[in-house]
Tab-separated table of C-alpha atoms and ligand atoms in Angstrom:
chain	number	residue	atom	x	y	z
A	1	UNK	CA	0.000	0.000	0.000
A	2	UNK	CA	1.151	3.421	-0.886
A	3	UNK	CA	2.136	5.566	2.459
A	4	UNK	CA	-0.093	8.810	2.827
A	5	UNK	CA	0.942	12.347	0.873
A	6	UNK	CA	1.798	14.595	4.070
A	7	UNK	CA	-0.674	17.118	3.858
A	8	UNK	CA	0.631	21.154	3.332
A	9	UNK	CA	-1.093	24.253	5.574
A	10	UNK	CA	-3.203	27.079	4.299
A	11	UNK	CA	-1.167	29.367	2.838
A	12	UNK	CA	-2.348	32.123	5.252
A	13	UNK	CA	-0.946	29.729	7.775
A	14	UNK	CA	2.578	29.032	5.800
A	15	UNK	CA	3.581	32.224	5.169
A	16	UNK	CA	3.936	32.945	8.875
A	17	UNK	CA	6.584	30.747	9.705
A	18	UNK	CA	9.078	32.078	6.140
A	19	UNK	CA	8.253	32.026	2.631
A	20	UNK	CA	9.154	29.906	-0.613
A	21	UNK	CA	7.873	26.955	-1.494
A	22	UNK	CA	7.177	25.168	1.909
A	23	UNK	CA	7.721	21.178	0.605
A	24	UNK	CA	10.952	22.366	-1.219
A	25	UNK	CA	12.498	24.073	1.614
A	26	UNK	CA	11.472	21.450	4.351
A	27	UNK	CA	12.904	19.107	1.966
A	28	UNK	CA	16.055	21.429	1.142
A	29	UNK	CA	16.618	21.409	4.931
A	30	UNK	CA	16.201	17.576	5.456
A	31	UNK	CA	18.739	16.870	2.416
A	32	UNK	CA	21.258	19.217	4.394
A	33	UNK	CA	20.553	17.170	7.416
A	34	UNK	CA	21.508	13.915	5.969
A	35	UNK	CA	24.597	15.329	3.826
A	36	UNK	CA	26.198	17.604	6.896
A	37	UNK	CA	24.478	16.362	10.231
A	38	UNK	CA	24.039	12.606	9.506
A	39	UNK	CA	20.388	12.396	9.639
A	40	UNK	CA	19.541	8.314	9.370
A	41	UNK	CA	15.880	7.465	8.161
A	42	UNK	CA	15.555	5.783	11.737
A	43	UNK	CA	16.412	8.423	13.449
A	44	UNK	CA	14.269	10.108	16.407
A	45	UNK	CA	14.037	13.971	15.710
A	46	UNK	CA	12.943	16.538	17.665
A	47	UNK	CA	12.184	20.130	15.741
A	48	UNK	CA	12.013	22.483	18.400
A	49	UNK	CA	10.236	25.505	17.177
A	50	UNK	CA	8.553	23.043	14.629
A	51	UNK	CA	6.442	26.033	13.179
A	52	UNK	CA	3.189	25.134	10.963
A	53	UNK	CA	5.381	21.590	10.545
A	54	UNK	CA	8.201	22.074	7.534
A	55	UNK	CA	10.171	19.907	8.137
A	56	UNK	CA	8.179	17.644	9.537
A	57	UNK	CA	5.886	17.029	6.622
A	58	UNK	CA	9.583	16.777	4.961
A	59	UNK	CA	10.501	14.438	7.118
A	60	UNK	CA	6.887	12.428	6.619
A	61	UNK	CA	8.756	10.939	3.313
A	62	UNK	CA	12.064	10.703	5.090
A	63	UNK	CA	11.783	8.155	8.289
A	64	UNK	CA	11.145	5.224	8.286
A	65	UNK	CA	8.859	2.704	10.269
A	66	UNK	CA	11.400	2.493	13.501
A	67	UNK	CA	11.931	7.058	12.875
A	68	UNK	CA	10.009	8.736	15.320
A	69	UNK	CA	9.622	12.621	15.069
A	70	UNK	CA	8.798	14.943	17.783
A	71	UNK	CA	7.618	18.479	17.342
A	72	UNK	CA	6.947	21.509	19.871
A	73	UNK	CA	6.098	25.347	19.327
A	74	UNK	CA	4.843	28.218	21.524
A	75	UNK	CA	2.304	29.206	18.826
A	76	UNK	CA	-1.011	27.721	18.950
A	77	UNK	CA	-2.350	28.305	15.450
A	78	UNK	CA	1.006	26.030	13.820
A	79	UNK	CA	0.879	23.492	16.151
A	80	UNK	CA	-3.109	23.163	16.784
A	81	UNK	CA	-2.630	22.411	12.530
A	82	UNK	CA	0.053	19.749	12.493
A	83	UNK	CA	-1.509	18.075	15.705
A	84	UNK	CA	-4.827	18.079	13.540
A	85	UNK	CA	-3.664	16.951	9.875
A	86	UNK	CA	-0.595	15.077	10.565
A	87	UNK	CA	-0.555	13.075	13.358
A	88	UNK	CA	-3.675	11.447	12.392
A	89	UNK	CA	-1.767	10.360	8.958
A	90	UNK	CA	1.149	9.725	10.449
A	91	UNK	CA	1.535	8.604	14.236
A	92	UNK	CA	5.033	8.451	14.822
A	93	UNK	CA	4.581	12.407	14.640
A	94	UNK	CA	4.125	14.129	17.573
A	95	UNK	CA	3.481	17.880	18.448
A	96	UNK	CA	3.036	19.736	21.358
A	97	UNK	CA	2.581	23.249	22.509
A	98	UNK	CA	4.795	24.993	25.095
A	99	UNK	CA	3.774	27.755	27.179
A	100	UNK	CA	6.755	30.145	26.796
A	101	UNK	CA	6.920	33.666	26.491
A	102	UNK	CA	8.255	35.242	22.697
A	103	UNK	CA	7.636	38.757	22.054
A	104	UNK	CA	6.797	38.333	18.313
A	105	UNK	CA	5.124	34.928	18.478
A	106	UNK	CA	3.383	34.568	21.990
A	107	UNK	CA	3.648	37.576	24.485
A	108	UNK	CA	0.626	36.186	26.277
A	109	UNK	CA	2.688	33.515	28.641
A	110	UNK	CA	4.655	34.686	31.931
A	111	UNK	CA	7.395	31.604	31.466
A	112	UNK	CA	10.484	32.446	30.134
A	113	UNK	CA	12.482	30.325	27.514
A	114	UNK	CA	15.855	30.810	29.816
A	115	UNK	CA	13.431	28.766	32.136
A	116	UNK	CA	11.527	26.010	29.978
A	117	UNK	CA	12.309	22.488	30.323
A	118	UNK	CA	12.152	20.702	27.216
A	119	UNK	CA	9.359	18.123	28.055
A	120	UNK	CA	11.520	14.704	26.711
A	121	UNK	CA	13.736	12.554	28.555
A	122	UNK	CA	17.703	12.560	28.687
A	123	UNK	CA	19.089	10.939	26.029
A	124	UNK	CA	16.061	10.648	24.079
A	125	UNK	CA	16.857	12.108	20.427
A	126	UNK	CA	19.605	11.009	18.368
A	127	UNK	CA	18.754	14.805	16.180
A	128	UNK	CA	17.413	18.044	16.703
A	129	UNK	CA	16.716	20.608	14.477
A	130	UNK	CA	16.424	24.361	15.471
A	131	UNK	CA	15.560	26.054	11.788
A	132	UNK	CA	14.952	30.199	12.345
A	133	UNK	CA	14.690	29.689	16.298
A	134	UNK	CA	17.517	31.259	17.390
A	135	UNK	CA	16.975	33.878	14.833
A	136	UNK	CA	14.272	35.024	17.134
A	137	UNK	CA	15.561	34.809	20.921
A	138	UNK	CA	17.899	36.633	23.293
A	139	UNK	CA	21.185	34.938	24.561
A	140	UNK	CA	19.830	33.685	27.734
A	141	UNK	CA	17.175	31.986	25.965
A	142	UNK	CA	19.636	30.384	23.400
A	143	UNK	CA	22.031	29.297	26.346
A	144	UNK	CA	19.275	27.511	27.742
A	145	UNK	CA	17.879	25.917	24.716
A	146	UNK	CA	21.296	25.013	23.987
A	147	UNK	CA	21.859	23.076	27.238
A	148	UNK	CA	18.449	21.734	26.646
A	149	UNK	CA	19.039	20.069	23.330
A	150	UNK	CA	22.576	18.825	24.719
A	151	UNK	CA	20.522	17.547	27.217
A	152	UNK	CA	17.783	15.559	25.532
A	153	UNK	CA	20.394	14.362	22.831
A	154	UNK	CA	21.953	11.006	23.055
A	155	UNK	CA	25.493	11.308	23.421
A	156	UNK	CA	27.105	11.364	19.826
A	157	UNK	CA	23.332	12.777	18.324
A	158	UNK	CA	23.686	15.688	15.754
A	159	UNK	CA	22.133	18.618	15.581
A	160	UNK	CA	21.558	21.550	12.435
A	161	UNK	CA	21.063	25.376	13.921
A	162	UNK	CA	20.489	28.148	11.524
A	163	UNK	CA	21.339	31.527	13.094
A	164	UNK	CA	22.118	34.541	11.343
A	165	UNK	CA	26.433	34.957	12.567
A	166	UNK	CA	29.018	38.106	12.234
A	167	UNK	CA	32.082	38.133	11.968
A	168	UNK	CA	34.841	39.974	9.791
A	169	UNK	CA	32.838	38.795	6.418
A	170	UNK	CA	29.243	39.964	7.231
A	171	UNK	CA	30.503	43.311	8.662
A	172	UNK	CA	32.308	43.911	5.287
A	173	UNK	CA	29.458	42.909	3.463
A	174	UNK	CA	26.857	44.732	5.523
A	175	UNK	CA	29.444	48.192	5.593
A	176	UNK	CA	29.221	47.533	1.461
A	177	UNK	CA	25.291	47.133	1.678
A	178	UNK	CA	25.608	43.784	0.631
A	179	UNK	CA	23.226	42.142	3.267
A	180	UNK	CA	20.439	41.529	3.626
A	181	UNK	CA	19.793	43.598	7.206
A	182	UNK	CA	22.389	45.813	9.199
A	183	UNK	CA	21.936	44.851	12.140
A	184	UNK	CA	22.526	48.077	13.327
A	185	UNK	CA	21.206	47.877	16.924
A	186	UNK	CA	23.815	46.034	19.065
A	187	UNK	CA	23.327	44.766	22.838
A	188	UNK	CA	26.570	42.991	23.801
A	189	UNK	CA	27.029	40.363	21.667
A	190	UNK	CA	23.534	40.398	20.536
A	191	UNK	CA	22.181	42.637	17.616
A	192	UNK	CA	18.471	43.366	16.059
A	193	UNK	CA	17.627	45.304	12.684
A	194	UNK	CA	14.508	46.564	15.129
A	195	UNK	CA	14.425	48.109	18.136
A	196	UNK	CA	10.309	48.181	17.869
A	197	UNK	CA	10.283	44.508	17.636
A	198	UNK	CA	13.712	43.250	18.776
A	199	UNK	CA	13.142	39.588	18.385
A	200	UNK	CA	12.029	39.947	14.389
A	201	UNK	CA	15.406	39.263	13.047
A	202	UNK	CA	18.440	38.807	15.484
A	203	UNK	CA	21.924	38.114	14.990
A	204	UNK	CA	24.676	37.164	17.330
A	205	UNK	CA	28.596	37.096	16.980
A	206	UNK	CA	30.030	34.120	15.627
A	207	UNK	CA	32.704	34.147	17.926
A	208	UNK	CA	30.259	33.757	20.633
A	209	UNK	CA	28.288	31.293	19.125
A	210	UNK	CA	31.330	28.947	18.531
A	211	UNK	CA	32.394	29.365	22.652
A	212	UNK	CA	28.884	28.606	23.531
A	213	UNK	CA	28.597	25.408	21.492
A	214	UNK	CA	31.941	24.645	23.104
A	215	UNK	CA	30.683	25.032	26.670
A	216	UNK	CA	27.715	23.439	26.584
A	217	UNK	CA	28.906	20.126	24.710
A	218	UNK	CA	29.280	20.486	21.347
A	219	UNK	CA	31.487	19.885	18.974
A	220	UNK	CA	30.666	22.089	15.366
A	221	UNK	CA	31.340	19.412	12.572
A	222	UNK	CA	30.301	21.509	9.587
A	223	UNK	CA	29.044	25.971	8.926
A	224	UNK	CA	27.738	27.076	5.766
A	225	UNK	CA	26.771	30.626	5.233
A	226	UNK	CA	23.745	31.513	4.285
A	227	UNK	CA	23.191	34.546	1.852
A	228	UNK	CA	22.017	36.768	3.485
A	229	UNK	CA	25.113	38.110	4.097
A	230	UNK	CA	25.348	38.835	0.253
A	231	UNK	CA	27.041	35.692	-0.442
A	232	UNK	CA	26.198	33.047	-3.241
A	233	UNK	CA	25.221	30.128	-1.088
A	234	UNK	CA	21.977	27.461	-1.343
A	235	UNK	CA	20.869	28.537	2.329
A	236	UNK	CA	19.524	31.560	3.285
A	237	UNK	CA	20.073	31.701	6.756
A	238	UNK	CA	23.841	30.625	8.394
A	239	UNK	CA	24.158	26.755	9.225
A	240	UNK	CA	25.658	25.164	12.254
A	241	UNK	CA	25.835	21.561	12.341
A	242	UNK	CA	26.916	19.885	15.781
A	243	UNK	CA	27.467	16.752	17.143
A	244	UNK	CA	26.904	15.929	21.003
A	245	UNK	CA	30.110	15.306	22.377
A	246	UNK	CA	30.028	12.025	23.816
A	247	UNK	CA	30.838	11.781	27.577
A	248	UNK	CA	29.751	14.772	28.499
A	249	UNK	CA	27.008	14.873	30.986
A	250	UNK	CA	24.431	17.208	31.013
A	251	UNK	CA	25.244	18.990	34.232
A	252	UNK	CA	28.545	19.299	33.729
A	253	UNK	CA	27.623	21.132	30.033
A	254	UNK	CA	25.514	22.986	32.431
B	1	SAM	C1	10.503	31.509	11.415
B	1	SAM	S1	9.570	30.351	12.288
B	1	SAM	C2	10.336	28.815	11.794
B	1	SAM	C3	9.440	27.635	11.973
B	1	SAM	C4	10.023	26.280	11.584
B	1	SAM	N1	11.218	25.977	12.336
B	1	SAM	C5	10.295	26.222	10.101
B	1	SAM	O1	11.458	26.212	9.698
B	1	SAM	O2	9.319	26.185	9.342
B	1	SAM	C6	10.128	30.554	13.974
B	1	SAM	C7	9.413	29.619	14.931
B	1	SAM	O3	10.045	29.663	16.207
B	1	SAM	C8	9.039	29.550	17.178
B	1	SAM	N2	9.551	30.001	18.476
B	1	SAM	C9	9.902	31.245	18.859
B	1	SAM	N3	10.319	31.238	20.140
B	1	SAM	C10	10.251	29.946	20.558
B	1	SAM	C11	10.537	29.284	21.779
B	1	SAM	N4	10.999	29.945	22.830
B	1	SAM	N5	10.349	27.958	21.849
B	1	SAM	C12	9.889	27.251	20.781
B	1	SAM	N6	9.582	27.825	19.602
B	1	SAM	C13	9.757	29.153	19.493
B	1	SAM	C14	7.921	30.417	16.630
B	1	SAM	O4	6.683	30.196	17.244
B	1	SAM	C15	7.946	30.024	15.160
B	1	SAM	O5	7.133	28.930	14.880
């Protein structure tokens, strides 16, 4: 028997969560996973910030029977759809909602993302996938999500996180009006193109970036930049792939 086409959101819905075509880039981003991050078909994957479900519906003609997929967001109207249209089709895809607090995608909760607790086990993923997440939180946020996902990895699981970086490059480019945003506003090591809506589009030093990963239990294995930065490259946003580096413990990558 033929295994069920994933179904595709409204396009109302869609367009929130980036544009382009939404099967090509889910599947775009899956390819990268299993060329760079060595995504297996029996993999279990957790998408944190899993959106109106791009990469899972992606990953729908990825996995396999033993694959299990995972998905969580903080906004009701993405995950409310995937729960709805493809769990139904597909059961080895979960969703879930988390109450957390983003200014741009759910101001209405009072818990804080340098606070949430990923709701999986230790060890329980063997990849994660963060696509435009960071792109939209402040450090202490991404410190903690970071130690989450180290934490909820198996040791040796991989992990792709798009962020947008700078460094010597992008602050040539962006000087030469090469880039896509300046980035002009700049908070320590963290920078916004807004200061109405900070978390729309926010950058961080690469150099910062590359210690955190470091501290937490990571080893980078592979960065492509995106173009953004004015570059030719087939991503848009900048691409850090990571491995979880086996025998470190969680608390100790506190
Ligand atoms: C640009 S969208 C990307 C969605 C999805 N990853 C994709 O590639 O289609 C950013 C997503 O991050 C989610 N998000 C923002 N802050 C979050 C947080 N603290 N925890 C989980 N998801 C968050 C938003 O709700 C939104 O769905």
């Amino acid at each position: 028997m033929q295994p069920p086409r994933a179904p595709q959101p409204p396009h109302d819905l869609a367009i929130q969560f980036g544009g382009g075509d939404f099967r090509k880039v889910g599947k775009d981003l899956v390819s990268l996973c299993v060329a760079h991050g060595g995504l297996r078909p029996d993999a279990a994957v957790l998408d944190v910030g899993c959106g109106a479900g791009r990469i899972a519906v992606a990953l729908c003609d990825y996995l396999d029977a033993s694959g299990r997929y995972e998905g969580f967001d903080i906004y009701p109207p993405g995950v409310e759809w995937c729960q709805r249209a493809i769990t139904p089709l597909f059961p080895r895809f979960r969703f879930q909602l988390a109450d957390v607090y983003n200014r741009l995608y759910y101001p209405l909760s009072s818990v804080r993302a340098s606070e949430f607790v990923f709701p999986y086990p230790d060890d329980s993923f063997d990849f994660a996938v963060l696509n435009s997440v960071f792109t939209h939180m402040r450090p202490a946020d991404v410190e903690n999500y970071l130690k989450q996902v180290h934490r909820v990895l198996r040791p040796g699981g991989g992990c792709l996180i798009t962020f947008f970086l700078l460094n010597e490059q992008t602050r040539e480019r962006i000087a030469a009006g090469a880039a896509k945003w300046r980035f002009e506003h700049a908070f320590g090591v963290f920078h916004t193109h807004s200061l109405e809506d900070p978390e729309e589009v926010v950058a961080y030093d690469e150099a910062f970036i590359r210690k955190l990963f470091a501290q937490k239990g990571f080893d980078i294995s592979r960065q492509i930049y995106g173009n953004w930065r004015g570059i030719r490259s087939g991503t848009h946003q900048d691409m850090v792939f990571a491995v979880r580096r086996p025998g470190t413990s969680s608390p100790e990558a506190g």
